[in-house]
Coordinates of C-alpha atoms and ligand atoms in Angstrom, one line a residue:
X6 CA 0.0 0.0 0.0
X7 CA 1.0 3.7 -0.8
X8 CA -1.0 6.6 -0.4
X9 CA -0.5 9.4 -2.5
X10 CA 0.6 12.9 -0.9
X11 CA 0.5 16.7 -1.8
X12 CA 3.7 18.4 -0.7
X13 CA 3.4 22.2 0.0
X14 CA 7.3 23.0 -0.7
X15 CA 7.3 26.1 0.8
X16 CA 10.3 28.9 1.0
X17 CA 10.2 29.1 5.1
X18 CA 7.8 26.0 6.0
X19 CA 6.4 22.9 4.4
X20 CA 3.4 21.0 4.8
X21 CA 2.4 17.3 3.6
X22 CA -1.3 16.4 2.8
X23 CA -3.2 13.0 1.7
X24 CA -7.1 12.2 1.2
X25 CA -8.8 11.0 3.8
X26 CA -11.8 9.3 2.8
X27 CA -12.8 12.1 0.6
X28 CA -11.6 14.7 2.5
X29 CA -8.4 16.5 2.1
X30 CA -6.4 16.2 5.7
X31 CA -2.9 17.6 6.5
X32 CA -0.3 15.6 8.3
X33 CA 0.7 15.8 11.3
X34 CA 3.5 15.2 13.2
X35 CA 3.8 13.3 16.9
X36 CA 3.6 16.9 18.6
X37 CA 1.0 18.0 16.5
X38 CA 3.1 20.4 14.4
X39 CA 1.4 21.2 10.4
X40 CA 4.6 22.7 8.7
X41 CA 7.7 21.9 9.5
X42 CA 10.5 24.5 8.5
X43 CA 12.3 24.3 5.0
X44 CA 15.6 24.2 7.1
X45 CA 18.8 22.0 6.1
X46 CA 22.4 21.9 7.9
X47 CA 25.2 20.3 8.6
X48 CA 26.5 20.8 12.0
X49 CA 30.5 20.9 12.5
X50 CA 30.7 17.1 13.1
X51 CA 28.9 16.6 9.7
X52 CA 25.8 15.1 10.7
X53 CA 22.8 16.4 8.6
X54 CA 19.8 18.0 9.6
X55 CA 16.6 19.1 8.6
X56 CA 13.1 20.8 9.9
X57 CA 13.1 21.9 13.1
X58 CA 16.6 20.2 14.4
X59 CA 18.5 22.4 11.7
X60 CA 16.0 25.8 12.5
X61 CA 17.0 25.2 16.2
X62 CA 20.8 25.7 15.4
X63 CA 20.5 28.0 13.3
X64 CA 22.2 30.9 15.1
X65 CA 25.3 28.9 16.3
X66 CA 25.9 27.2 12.5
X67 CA 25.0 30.3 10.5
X68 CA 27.3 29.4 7.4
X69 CA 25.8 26.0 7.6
X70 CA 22.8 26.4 7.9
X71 CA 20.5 26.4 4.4
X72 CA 17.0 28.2 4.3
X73 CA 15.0 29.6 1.3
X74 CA 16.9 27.3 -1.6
X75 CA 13.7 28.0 -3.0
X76 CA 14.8 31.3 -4.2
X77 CA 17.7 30.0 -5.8
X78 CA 16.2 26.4 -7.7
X79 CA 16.4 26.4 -11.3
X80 CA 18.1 29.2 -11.9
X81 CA 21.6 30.3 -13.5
X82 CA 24.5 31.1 -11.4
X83 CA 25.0 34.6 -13.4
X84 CA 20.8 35.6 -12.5
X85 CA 20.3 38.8 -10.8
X86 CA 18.2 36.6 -8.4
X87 CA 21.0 34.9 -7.4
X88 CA 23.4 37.6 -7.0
X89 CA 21.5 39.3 -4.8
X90 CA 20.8 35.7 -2.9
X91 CA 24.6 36.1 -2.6
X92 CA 24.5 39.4 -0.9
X93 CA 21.6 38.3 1.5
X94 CA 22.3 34.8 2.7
X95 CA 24.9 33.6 4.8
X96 CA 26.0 31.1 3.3
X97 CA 28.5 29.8 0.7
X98 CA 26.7 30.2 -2.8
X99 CA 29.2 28.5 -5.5
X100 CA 29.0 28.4 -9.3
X101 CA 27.9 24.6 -10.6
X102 CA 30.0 23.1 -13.1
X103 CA 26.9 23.6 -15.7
X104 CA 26.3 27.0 -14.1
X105 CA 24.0 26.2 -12.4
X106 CA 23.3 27.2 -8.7
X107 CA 25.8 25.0 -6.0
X108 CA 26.4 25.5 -2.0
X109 CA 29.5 24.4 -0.3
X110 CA 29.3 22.7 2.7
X111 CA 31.8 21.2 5.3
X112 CA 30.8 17.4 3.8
X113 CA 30.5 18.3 0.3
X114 CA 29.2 20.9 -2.5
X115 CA 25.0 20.4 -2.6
X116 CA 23.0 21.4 -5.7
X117 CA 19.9 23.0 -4.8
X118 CA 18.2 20.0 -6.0
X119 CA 19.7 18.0 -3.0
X120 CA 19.0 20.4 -0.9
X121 CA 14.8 20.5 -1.7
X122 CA 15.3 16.7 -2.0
X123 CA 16.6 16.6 1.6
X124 CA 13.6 18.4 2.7
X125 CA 11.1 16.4 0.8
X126 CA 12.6 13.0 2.0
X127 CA 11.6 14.8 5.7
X128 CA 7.9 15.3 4.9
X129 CA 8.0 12.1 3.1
X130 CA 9.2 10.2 6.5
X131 CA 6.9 12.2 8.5
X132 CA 4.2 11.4 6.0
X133 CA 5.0 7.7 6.8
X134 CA 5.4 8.0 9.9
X135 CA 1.9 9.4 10.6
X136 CA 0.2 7.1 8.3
X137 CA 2.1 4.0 8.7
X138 CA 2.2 3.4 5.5
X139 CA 4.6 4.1 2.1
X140 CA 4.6 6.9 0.3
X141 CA 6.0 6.7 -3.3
X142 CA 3.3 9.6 -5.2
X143 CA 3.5 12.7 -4.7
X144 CA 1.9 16.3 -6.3
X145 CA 4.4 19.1 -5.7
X146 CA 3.4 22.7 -5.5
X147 CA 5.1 25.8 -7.0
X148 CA 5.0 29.6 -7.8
X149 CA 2.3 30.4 -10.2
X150 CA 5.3 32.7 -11.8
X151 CA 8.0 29.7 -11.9
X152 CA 10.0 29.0 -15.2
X153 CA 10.5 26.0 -17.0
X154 CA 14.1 25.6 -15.5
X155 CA 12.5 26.1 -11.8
X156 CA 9.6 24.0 -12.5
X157 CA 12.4 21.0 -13.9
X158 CA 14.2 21.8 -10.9
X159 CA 11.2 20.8 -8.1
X160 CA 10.3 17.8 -10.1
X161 CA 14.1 16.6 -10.1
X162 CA 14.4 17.6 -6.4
X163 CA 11.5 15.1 -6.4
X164 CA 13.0 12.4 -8.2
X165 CA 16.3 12.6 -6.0
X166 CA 13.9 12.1 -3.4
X167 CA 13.0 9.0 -4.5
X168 CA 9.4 10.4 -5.7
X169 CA 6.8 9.3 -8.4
X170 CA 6.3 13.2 -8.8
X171 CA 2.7 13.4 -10.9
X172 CA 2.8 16.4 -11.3
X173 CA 4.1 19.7 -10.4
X174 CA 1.1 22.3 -9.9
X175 CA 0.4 26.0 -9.1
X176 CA -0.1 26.9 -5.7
X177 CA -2.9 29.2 -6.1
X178 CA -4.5 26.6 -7.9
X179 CA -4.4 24.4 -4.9
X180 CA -5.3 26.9 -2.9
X181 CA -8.4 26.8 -4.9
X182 CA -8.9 23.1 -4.6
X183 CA -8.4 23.0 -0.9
X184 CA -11.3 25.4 -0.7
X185 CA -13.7 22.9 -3.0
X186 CA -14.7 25.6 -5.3
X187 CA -14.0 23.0 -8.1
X188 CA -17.3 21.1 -6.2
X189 CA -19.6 24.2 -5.2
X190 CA -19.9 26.2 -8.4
X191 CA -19.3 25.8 -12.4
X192 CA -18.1 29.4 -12.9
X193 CA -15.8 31.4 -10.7
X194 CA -13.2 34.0 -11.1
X195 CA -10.8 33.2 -8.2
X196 CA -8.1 36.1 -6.1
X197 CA -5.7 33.9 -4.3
X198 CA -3.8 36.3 -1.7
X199 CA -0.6 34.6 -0.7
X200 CA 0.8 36.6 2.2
X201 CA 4.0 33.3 3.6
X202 CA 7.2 34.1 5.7
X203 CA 9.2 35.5 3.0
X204 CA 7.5 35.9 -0.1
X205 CA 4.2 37.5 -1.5
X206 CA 1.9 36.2 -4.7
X207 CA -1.5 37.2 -5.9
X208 CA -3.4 35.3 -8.7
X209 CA -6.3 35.8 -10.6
X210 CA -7.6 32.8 -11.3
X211 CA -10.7 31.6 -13.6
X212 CA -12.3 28.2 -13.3
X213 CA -14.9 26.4 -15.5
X214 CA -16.2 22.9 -14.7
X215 CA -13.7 22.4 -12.5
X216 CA -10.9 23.2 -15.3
X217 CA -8.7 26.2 -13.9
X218 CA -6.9 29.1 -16.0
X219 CA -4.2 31.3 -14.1
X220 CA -4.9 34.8 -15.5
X221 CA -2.1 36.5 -14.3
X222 CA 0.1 36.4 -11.2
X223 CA 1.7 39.2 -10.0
X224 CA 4.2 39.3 -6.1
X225 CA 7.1 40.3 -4.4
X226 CA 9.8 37.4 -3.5
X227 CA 11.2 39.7 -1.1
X228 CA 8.2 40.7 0.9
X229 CA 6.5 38.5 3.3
X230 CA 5.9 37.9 7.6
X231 CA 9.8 38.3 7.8
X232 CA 9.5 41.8 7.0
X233 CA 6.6 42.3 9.4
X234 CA 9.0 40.8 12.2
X235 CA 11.7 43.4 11.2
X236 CA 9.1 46.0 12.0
X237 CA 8.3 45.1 14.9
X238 CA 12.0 44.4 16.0
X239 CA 13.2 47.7 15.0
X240 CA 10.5 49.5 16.9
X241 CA 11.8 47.8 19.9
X242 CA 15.1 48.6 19.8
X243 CA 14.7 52.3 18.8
X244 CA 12.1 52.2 22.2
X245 CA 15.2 50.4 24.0
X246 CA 17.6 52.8 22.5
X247 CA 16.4 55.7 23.6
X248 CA 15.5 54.4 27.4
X249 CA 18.6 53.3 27.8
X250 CA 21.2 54.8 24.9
X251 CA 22.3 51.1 23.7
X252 CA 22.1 50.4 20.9
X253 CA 21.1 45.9 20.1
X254 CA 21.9 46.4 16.5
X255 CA 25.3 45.0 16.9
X256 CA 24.6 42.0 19.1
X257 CA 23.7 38.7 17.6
X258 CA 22.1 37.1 20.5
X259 CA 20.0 39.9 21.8
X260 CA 18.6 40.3 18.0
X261 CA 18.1 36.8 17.6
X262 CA 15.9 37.0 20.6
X263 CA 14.2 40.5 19.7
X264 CA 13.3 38.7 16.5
X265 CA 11.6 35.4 18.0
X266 CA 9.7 38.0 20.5
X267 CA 9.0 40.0 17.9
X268 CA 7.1 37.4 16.2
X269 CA 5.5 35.7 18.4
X270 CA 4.5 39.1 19.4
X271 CA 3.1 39.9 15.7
X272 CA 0.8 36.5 16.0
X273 CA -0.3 37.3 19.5
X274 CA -1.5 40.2 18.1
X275 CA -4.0 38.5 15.8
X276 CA -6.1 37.3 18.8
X277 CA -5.7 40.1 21.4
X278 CA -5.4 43.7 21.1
X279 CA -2.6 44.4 23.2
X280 CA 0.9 42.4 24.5
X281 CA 3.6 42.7 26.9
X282 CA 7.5 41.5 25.3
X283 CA 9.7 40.9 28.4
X284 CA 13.1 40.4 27.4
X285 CA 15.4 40.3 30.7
X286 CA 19.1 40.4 31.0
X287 CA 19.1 41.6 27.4
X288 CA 21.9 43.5 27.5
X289 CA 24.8 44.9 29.8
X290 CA 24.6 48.7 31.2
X291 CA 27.2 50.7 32.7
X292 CA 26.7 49.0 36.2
X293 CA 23.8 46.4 35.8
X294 CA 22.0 44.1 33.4
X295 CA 19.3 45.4 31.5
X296 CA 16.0 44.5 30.6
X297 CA 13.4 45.6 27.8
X298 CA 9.7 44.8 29.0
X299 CA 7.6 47.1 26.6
X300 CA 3.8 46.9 26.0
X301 CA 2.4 46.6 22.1
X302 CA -0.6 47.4 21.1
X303 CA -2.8 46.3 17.5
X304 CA -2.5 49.8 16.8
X305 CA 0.9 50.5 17.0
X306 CA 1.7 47.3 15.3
X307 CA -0.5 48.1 12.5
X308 CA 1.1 51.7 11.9
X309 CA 4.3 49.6 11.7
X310 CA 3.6 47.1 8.9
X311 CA 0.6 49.6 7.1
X312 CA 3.0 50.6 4.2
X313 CA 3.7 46.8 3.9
X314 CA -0.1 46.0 3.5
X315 CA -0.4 48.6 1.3
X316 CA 2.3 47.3 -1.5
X317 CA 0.9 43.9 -1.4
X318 CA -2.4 45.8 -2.2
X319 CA -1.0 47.8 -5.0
X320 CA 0.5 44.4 -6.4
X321 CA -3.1 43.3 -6.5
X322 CA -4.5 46.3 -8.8
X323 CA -1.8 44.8 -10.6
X324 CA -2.4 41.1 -11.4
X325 CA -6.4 42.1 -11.8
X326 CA -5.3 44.9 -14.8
X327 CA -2.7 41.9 -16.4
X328 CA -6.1 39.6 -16.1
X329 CA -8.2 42.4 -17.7
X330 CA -10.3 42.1 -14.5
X331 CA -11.9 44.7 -12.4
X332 CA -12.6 43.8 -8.0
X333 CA -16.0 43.7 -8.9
X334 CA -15.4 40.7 -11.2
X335 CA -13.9 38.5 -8.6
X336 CA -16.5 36.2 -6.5
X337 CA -14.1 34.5 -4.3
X338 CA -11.0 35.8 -2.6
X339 CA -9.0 32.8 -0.5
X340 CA -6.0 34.1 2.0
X341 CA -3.0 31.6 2.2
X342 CA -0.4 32.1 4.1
X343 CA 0.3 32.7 7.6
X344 CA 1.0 36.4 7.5
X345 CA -3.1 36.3 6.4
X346 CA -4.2 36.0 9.9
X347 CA -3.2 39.3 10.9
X348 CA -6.5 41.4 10.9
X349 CA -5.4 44.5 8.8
X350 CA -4.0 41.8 6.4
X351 CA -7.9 40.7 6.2
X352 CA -9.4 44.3 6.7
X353 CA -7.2 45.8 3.6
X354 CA -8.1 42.9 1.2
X355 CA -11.3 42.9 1.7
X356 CA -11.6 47.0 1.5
X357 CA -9.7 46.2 -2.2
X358 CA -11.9 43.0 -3.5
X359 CA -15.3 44.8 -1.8
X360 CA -16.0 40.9 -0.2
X361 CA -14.9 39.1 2.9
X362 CA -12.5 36.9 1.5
X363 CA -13.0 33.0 2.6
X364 CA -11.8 31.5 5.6
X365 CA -12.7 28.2 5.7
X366 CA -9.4 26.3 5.1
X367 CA -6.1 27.2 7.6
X368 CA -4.3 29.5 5.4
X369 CA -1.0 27.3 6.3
X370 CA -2.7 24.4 5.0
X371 CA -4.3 25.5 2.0
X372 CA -1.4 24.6 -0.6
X373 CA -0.5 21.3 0.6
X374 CA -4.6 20.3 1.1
X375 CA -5.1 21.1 -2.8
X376 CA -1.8 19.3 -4.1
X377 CA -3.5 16.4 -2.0
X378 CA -7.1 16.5 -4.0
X379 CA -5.1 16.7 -6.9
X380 CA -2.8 13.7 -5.9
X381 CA -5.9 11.8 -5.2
X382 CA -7.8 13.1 -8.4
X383 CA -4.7 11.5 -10.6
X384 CA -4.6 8.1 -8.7
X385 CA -8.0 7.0 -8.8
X386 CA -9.0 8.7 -12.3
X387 CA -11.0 12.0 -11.0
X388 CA -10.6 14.9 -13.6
X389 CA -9.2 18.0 -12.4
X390 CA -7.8 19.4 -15.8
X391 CA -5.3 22.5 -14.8
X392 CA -4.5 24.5 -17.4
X393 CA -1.3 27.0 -17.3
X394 CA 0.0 30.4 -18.5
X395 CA 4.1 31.1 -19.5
X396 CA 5.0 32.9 -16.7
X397 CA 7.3 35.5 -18.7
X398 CA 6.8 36.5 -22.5
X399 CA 9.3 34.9 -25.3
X400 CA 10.4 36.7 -28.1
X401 CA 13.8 36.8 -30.2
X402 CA 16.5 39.8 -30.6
X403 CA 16.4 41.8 -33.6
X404 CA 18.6 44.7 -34.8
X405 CA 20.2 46.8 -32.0
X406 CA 20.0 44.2 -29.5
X407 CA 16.3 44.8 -28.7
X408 CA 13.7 42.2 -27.8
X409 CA 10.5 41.5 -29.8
X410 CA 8.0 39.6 -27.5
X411 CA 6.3 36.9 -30.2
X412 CA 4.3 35.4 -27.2
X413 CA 3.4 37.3 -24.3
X414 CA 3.6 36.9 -20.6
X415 CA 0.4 35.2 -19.1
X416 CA -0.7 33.7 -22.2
X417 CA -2.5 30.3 -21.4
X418 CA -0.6 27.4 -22.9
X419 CA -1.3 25.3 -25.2
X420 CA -0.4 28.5 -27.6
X421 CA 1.1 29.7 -31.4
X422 CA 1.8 32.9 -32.1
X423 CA 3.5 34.2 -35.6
X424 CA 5.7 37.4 -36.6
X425 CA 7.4 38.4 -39.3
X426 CA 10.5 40.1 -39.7
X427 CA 12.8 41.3 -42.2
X428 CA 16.8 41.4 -43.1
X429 CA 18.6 44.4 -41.2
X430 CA 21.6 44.8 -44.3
X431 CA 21.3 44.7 -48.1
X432 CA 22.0 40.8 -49.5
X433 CA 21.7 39.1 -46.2
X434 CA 21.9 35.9 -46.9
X435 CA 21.6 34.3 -43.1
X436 CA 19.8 35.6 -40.4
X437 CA 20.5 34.0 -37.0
X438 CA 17.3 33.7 -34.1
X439 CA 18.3 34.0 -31.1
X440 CA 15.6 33.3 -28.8
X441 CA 14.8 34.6 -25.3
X442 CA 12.8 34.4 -22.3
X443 CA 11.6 37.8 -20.0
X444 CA 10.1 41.0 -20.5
X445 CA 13.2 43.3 -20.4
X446 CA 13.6 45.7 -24.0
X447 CA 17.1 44.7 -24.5
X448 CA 17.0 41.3 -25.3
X449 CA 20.6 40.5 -23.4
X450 CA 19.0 41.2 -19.5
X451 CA 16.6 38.4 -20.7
X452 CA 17.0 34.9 -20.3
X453 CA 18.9 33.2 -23.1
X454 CA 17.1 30.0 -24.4
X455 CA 18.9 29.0 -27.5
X456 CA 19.3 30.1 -31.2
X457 CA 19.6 28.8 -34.6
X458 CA 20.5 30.0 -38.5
X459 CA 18.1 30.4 -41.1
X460 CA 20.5 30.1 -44.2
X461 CA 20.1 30.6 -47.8
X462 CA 17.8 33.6 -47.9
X463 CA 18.3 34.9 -51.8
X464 CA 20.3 37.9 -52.2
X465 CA 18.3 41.1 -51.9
X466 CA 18.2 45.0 -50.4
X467 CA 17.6 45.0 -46.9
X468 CA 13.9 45.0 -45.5
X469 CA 12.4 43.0 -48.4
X470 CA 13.0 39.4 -47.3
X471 CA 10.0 37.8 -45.4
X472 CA 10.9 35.7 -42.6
X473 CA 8.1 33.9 -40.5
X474 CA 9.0 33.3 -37.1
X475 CA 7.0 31.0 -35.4
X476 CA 6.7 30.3 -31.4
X477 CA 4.8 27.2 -30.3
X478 CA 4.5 26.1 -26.8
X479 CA 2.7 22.5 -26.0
X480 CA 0.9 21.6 -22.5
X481 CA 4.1 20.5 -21.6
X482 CA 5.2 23.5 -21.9
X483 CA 7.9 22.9 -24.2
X484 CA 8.9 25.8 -26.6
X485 CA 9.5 25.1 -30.1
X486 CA 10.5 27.8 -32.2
X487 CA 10.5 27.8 -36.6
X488 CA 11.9 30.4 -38.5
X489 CA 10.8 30.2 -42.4
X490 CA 11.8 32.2 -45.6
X491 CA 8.6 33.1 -46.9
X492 CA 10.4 33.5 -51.0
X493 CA 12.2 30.4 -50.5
X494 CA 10.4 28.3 -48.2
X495 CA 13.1 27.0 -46.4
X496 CA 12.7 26.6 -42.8
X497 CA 14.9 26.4 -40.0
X498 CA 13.7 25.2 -36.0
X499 CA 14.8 24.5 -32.7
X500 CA 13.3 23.1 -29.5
X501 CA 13.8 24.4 -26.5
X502 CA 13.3 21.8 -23.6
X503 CA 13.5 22.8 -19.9
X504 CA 16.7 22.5 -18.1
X505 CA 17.1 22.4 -14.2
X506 CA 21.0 22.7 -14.4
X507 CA 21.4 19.3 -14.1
X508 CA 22.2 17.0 -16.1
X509 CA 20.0 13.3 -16.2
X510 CA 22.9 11.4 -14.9
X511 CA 23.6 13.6 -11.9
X512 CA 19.9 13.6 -10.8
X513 CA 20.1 9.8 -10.9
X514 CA 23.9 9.9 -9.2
X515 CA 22.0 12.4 -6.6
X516 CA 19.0 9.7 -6.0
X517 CA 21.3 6.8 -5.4
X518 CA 23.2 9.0 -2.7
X519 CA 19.8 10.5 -1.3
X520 CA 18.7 6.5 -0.6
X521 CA 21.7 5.9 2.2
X522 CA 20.6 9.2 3.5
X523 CA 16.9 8.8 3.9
X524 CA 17.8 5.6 6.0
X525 CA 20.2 7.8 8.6
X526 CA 17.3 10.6 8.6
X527 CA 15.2 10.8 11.6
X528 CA 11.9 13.2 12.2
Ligands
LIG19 P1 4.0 30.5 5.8 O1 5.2 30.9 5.0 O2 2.8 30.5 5.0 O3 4.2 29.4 6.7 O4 3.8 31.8 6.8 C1 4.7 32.1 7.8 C2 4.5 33.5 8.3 O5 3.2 33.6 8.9 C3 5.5 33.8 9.3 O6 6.0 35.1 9.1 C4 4.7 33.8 10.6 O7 5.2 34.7 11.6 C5 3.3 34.3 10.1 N1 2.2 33.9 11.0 C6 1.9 32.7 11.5 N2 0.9 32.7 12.4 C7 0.5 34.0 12.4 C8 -0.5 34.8 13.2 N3 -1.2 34.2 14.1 N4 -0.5 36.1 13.0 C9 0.3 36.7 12.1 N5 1.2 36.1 11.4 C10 1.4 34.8 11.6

């Protein structure tokens, strides 16, 4: 027997769901915990650790210590993304031999793949664990905005994990499913507000007898419950400061413990108006310890983190102009995340959408819930058909280096879509494509997918050949691209599959290692 799971791989925490009966149920663990952190490390003597064990050491084995490889999967070592990764994280980000993404660690060099794999092996043992039972299947979540490249990442990070991955899905659109909208209505246009620990997404969703269309998705990846903390925290020590002139900023311990009181302050704040942070023997004065006790209001917490709200509101006039939607238009708004329960969270979206947005599913719970229906659904033959959009528009360069989108962003896929261009000097005889991936003008600060040479073009002044270029993308979302003389008819084509940065024989050289690891884990 093996029941099959939906694995919420989440940037800060992760959560595991399977079908129980015919309801969607989240699994716990033996305390009782629903997400476990996406934490991995390997402590000085080079044991490993992940979850909670490797969040617990965290400020001792900083360098050590890996959280948020989910901003780094699937993408090249050169990305902005990733250079700025570089500047933010502490620890040792190293180019992969196929440039792709690698961190060094006392044992070895990981890919990021390893890393996620690490942490799905986790949920997968706690998985078993609750259910006494295997678990081979699984239905992985991602980003609604995630490339090809990430998208081949996850599912790798799945297959080094020793998973049947059925599919990888969009996490709105198991937000959705969690909240059975696929069962209570035939027509809805869907908001999915995605407020987690690090990172912010709103989609616009539209479903049709249960078949659901992403619209458009729109977020911050540097915005999210962390940043709400920080709020908080520096409020504290400015408070702190001027009672007693020093100054925290420079002391590790005392901000690691401003931080956890800051947010556990921040949720206590959800269910009372008002809370008291003692923090004793915080710091050393001229003559005796010192000690920050300070009361916190709703209100003063909720001047602190308004501009916050407000971007993640702005991001949603956003999405709803890319879908060509008004707030009006939307029936159902759904709140995942944690950083949702904070009342003027709630308040501000509903002001926005002019509707109480729905509240029936725990917004930590929602993603992994949905993966699971959708797990379920592809075991035992249900239909849930989920249709997708590209996430970024794909064009080629043309003269001056500039980028002419052929297919644009949020198109839903299958899609074809035709241009045709022209020679750039007089008896041109071979025009070379090169194709790209983005939404930049310059067609270099995109993302580089591949080229090819359309040859034998018959001499002639510049701007009078035709040449057809032609951008296909199938449900698999594989881009092919044709380029085609329209005198001569001579074509030219090239197909652009995925690529997580690793090659097939190091995911399978990864899997094999994963095996003798999954045995030593414990949860
Ligand atoms: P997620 O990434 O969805 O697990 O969300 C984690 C974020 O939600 C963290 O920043 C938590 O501090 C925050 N969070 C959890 N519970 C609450 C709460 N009761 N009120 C406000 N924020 C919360």
């Amino acid at each position: 027997m093996s029941v099959p799971v939906g694995i919420d791989l989440g940037t800060t925490n992760s959560a595991v769901a399977y079908i129980d009966g015919d309801q969607p149920r989240i699994i716990t663990d033996s305390s009782g915990q629903n997400t476990f952190p996406s934490v991995f490390a390997v402590t000085k003597d080079g044991s490993r650790l992940v979850g909670n064990l490797a969040k617990r050491q965290m400020i001792i084995n900083p360098e050590n210590t890996i959280y948020a490889v989910k901003r780094l999967i699937g993408r090249r070592f050169d990305s902005e993304e990733v250079q700025e990764a570089i500047k933010k994280l502490p620890y040792r980000i190293v180019r992969g031999p196929n440039d792709d993404v690698r961190i060094e660690l006392p044992d070895k060099i990981y890919s990021i793949q390893e890393i996620s794999a690490a942490i799905l092996i986790y949920l997968k043992k706690i998985a078993e664990e609750a259910l006494q039972t295997e678990v081979h299947e699984a239905v992985i979540t991602v980003p609604a905005y995630f490339n090809d490249n990430q998208r081949q990442a996850t599912k790798d990070a799945g297959i080094i994990a020793g998973l049947d991955v059925l599919r990888i899905i969009n996490e709105p659109t198991a937000a959705a499913l969690s909240f059975g909208l696929h069962k209570k209505t035939d027509r809805a246009t869907i908001a999915v507000y995605d407020l987690g620990g690090g990172t912010f997404d709103i989609s616009i969703l539209e479903m049709r007898k249960g078949n659901f269309e992403v619209l458009s998705t729109a977020g911050d990846t540097y915005l999210g419950g962390e940043d709400f903390d920080r709020r908080l925290m520096e409020y504290m020590m400015e408070k702190f400061k001027k009672e007693t002139g020093v100054d925290l900023s420079e002391d590790k311990m005392a901000m690691q413990r401003l931080k956890e009181a800051a947010e556990k302050a921040k949720c206590d704040l959800s269910f009372t108006s008002e809370i008291e942070i003692k923090l004793p023997f915080i710091a050393m004065g001229e003559t005796e310890p010192l000690h920050l006790n300070l009361v916190i209001t709703r209100e003063i917490f909720e001047d602190l983190v308004a501009a916050l709200v407000r971007t993640t509101i702005e991001t949603c006039a956003q999405a709803l102009e890319l879908a060509g939607k008004k707030p009006s238009d939307i029936d159902e708004v759904l709140l995942v995340g944690g950083q949702t329960r904070s009342p003027i969270v709630q308040r501000e979206v509903e002001k926005f959408f002019g509707r109480r947005p729905s509240k029936n599913v725990n917004p930590d719970e929602a993603v992994a819930l949905g993966a699971a229906v959708q797990a379920h659904a592809l075991t035992s033959g249900g239909e849930i058909f989920l249709y997708d959009i590209t996430p970024f528009s794909l064009g080629i360069e043309t003269a001056g280096g500039k980028f002419a989108r052929i297919i644009e962003r949020n198109s839903t896929v299958p899609v074809t879509k035709t241009r045709v261009f022209t020679t750039s000097e007089n008896d041109q005889q071979a025009v070379k494509i090169r194709v790209y991936q983005g939404d930049k003008e310059i067609a270099e600060e995109n993302v580089f997918l591949g080229e090819f040479v359309l040859s034998g073009i018959r001499p002639a002044p510049k701007g009078v050949p035709r040449i057809e270029v032609s951008f296909h993308i199938d449900s698999d979302g594989i881009v092919n691209v044709s380029a085609k003389d329209l005198d001569t008819g001579k074509e030219q084509s090239i197909t652009i599959t995925s690529s997580s940065g690793l090659t097939e024989a190091e995911v399978q050289e990864m899997a094999e290692e994963a095996k003798i690891y999954e045995l030593e884990l414990e949860v």
